[in-house]
PDB file of C-alpha atoms in Angstrom:
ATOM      1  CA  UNK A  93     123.768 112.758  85.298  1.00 43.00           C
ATOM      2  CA  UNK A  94     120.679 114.248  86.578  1.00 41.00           C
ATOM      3  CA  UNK A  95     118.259 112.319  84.747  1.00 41.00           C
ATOM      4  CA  UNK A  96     119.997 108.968  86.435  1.00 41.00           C
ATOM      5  CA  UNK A  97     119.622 110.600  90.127  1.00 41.00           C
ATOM      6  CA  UNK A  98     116.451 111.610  89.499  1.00 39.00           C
ATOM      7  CA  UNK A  99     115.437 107.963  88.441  1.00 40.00           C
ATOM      8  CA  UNK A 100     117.058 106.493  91.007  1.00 42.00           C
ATOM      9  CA  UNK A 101     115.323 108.506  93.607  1.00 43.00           C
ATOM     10  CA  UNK A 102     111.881 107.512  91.767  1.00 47.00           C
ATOM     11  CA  UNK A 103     112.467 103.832  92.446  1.00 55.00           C
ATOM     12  CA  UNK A 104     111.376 103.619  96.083  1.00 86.00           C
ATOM     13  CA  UNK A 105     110.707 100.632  98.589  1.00 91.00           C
ATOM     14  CA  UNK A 106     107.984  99.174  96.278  1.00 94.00           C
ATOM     15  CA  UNK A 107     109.463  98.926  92.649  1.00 93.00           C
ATOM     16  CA  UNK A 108     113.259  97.553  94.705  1.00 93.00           C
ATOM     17  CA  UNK A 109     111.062  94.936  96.642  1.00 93.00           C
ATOM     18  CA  UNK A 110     109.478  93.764  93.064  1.00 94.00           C
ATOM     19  CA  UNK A 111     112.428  93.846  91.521  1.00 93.00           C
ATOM     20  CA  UNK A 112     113.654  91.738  94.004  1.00 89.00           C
ATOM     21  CA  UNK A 113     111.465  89.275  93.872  1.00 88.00           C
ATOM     22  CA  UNK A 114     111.624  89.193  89.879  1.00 90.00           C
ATOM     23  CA  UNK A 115     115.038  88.038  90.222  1.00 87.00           C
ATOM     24  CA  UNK A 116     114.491  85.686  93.335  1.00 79.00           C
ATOM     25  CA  UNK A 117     114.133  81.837  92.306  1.00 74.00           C
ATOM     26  CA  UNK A 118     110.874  80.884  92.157  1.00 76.00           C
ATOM     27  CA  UNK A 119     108.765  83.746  92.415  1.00 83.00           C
ATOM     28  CA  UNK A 120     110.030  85.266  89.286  1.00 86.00           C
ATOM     29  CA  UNK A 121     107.585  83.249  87.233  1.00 87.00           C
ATOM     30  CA  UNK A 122     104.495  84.344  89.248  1.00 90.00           C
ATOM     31  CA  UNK A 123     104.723  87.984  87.530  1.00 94.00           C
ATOM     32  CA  UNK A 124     104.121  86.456  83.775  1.00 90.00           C
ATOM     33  CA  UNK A 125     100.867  84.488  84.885  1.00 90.00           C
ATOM     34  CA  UNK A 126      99.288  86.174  87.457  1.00 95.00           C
ATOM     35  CA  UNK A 127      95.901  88.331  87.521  1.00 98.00           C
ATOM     36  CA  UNK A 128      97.776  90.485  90.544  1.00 97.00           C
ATOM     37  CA  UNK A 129      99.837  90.991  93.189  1.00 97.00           C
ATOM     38  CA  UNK A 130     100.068  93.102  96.844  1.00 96.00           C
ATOM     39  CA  UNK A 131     103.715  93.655  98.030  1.00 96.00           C
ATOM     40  CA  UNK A 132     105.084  94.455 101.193  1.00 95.00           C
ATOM     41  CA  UNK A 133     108.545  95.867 101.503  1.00 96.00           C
ATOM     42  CA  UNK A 134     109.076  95.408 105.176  1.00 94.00           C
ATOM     43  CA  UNK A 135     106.867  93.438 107.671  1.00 92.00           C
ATOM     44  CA  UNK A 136     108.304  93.653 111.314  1.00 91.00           C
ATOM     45  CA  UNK A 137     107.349  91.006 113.307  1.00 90.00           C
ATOM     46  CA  UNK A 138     108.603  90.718 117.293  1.00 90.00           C
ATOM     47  CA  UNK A 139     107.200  88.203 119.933  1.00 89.00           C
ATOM     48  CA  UNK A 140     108.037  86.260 123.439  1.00 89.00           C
ATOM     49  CA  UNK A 141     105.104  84.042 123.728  1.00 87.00           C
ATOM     50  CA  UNK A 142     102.759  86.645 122.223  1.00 88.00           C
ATOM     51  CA  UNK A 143     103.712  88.089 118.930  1.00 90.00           C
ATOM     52  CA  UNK A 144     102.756  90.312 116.570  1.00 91.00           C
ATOM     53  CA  UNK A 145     103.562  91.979 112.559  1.00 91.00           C
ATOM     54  CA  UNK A 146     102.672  94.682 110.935  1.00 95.00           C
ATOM     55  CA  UNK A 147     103.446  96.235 107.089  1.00 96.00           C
ATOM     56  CA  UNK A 148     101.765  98.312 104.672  1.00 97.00           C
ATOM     57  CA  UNK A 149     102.009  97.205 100.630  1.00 97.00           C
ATOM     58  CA  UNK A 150     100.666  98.406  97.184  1.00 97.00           C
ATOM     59  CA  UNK A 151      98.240  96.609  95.161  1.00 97.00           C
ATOM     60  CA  UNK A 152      98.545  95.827  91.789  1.00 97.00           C
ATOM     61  CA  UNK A 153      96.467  94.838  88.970  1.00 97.00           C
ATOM     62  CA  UNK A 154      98.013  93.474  85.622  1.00 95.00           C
ATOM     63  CA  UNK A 155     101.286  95.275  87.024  1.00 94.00           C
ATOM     64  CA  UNK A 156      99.266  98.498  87.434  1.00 96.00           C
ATOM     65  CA  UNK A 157      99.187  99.844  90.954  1.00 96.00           C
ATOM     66  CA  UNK A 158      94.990  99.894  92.172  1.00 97.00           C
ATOM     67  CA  UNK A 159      95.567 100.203  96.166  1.00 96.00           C
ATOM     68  CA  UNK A 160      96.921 100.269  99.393  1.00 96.00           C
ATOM     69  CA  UNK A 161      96.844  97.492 101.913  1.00 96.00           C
ATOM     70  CA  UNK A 162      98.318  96.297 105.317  1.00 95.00           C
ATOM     71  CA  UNK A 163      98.663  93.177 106.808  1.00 92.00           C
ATOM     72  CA  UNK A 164      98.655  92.564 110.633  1.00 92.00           C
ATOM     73  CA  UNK A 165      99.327  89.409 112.348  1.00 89.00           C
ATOM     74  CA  UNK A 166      99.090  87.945 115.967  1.00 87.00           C
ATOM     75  CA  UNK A 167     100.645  84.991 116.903  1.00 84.00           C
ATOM     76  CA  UNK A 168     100.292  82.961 120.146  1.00 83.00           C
ATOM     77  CA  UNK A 169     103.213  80.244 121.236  1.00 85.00           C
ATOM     78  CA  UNK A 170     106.711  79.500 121.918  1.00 83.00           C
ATOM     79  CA  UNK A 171     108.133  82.399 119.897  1.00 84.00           C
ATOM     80  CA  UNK A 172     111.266  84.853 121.208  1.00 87.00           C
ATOM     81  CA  UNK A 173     112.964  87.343 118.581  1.00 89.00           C
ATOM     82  CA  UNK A 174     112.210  89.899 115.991  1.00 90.00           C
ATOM     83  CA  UNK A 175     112.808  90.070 112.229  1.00 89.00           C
ATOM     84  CA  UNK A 176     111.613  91.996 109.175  1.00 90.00           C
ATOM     85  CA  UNK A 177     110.696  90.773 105.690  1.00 88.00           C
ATOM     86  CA  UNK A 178     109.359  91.476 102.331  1.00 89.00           C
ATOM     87  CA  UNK A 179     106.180  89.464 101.219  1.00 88.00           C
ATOM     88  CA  UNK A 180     104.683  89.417  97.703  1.00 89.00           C
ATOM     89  CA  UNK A 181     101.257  87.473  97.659  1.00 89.00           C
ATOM     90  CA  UNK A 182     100.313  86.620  93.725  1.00 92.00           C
ATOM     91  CA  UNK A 183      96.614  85.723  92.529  1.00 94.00           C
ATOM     92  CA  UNK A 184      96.364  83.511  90.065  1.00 95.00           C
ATOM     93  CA  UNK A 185      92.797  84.705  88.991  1.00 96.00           C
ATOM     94  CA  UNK A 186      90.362  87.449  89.244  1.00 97.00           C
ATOM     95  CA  UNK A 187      88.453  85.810  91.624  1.00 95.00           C
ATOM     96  CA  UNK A 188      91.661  85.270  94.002  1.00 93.00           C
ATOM     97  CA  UNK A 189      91.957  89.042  93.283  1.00 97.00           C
ATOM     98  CA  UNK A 190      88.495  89.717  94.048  1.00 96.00           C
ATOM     99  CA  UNK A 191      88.097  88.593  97.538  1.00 93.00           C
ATOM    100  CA  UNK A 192      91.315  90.052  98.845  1.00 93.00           C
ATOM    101  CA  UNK A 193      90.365  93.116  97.629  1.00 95.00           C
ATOM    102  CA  UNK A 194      86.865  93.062  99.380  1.00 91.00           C
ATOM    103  CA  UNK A 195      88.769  94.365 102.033  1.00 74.00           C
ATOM    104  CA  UNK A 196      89.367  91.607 104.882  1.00 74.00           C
ATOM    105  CA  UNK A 197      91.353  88.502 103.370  1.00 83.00           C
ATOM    106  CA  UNK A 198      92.820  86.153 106.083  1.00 81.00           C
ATOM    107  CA  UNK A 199      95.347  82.904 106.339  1.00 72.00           C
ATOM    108  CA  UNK A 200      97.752  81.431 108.146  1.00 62.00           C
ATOM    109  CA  UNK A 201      98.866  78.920 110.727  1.00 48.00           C
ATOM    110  CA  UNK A 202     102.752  78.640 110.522  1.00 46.00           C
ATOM    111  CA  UNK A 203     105.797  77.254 112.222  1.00 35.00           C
ATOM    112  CA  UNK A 204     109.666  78.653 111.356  1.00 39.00           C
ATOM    113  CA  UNK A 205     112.697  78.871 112.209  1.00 34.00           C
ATOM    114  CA  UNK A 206     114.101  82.533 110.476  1.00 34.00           C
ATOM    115  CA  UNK A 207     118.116  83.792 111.506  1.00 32.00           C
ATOM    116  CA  UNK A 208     119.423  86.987 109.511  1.00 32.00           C
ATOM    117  CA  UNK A 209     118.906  87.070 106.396  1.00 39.00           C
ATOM    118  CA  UNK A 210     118.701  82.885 105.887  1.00 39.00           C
ATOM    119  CA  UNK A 211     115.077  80.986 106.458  1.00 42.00           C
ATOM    120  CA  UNK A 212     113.906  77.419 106.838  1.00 41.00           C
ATOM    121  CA  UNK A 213     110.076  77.175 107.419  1.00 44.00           C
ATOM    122  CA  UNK A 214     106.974  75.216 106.997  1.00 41.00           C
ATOM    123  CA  UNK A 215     103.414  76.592 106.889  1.00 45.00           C
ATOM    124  CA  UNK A 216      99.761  75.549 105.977  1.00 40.00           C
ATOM    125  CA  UNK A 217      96.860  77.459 105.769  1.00 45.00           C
ATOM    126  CA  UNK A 218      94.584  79.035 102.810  1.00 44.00           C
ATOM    127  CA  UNK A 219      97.732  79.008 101.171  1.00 46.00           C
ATOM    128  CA  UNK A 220      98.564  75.504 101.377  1.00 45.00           C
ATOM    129  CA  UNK A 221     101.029  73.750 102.828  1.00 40.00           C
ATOM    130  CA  UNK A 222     104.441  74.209 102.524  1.00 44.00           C
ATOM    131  CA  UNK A 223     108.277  74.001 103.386  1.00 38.00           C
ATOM    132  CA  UNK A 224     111.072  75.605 102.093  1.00 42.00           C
ATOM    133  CA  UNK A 225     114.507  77.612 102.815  1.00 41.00           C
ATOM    134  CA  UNK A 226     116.261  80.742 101.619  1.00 44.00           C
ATOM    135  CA  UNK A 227     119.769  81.282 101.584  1.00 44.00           C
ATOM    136  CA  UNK A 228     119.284  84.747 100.980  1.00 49.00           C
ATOM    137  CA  UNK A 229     117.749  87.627  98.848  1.00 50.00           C
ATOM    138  CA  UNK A 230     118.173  85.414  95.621  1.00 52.00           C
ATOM    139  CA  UNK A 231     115.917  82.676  97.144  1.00 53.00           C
ATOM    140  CA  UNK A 232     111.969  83.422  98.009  1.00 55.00           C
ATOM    141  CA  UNK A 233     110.573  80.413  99.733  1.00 53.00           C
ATOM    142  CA  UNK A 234     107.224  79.313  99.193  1.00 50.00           C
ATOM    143  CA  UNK A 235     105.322  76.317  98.041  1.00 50.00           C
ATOM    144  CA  UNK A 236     105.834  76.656  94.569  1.00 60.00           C
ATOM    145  CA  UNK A 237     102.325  76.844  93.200  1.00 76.00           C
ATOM    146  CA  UNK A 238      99.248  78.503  93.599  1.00 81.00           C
ATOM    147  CA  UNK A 239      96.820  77.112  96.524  1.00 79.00           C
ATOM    148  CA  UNK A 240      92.956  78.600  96.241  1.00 82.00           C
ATOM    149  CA  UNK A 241      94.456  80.862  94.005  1.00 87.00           C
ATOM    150  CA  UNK A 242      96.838  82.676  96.115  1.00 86.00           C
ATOM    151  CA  UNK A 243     100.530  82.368  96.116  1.00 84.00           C
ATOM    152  CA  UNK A 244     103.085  84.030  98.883  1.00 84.00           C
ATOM    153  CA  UNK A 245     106.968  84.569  99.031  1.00 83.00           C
ATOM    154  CA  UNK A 246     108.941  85.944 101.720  1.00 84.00           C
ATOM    155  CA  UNK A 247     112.328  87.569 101.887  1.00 84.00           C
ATOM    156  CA  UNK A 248     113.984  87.910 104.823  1.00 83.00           C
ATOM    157  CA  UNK A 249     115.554  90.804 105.380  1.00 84.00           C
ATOM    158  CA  UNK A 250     117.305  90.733 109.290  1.00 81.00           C
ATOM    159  CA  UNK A 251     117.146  89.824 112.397  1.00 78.00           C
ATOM    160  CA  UNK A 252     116.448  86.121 114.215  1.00 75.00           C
ATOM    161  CA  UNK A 253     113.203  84.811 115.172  1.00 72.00           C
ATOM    162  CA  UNK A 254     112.474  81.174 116.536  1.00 69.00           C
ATOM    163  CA  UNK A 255     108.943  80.004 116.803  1.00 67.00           C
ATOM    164  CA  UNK A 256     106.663  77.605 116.905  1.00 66.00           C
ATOM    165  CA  UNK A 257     102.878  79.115 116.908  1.00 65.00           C
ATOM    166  CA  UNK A 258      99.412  79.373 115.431  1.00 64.00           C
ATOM    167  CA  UNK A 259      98.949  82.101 113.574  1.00 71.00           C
ATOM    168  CA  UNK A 260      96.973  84.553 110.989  1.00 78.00           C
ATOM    169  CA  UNK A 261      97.701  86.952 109.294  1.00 83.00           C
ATOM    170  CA  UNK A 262      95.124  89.793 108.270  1.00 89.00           C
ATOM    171  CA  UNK A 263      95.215  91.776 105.259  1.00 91.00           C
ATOM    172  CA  UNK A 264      92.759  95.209 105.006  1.00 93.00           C
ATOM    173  CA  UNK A 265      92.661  96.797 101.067  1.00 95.00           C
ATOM    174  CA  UNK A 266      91.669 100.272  99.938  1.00 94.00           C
ATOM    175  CA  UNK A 267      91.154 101.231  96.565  1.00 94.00           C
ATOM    176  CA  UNK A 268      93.734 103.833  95.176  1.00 89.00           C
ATOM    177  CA  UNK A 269      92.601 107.493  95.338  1.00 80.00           C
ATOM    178  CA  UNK A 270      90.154 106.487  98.739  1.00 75.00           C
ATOM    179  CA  UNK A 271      92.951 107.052 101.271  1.00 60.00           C
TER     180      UNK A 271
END
């Protein structure tokens, strides 16, 4: 019995939010043929006209954790609400992997429409373009492939959040053991 608690308590935000994302539709697949990964557990986002997000996430490397990184995002538009959700953003190569982890990757230009914990929303940007809706936790929406050798999901986790705005998001890296 106290083997089991003590595992439980070991699992954390980070190893839940991957195994959530190993068992959500599409991004499943993106674990057996990536070079990497960074996942965020929670990215809070609020606007009304001006907006921002913010989340921290783990690096990993071949499924091996190699760093910490955050991801901040400003957003400018017709936007009113707040939500949070999990992001996992897979490279497909070691070059994809290489220049996030240079330490100031950036995308994004998006327009969504995100209500509890369902999301219809289309995006383009360095990671292509794209449209797609989740039902729930089971369902990561994304484009489906890789684009420039990055791929991102997104789980929503609460809240409502209407906008239409131009946006990037920011991601910062530091190698593990240089905190």
């Amino acid at each position: 019995m106290l083997l089991l608690a003590v595992a439980a308590a070991w699992a954390g935000p980070y190893s839940d939010t991957i195994a959530l994302f190993k068992n959500a539709g599409q991004s499943a697949a993106f674990f057996d043929n990536s070079y990497g990964y960074a996942v965020f557990p929670t990215i809070g986002k609020g606007g009304l006209i001006v907006g921002g997000a913010h989340g921290n996430g783990h690096v990993y490397q071949h499924g091996k954790y190699v760093g910490d990184t955050s991801v901040t995002q400003v957003s400018v538009g017709f936007q009113a609400g707040g939500q949070a959700y999990s992001q996992i953003v897979f490279f497909e190569d070691q070059r994809a992997f290489d220049e996030f982890t240079k330490g100031n990757f950036e995308f994004g230009a998006d327009a969504s429409a995100v209500a509890i914990t369902a999301a219809a929303g289309a995006g383009v940007g360095t990671t292509g373009a794209n449209a797609g809706a989740s039902g729930g936790k089971k369902d990561a929406t994304t484009a489906g492939k890789y684009y420039k050798g990055v791929a991102v999901f997104t789980i929503v986790k609460g809240g409502a959040m209407y906008q239409a705005t131009v946006a990037g998001q920011k991601f910062t890296y530091t190698p593990k053991g240089q905190e």
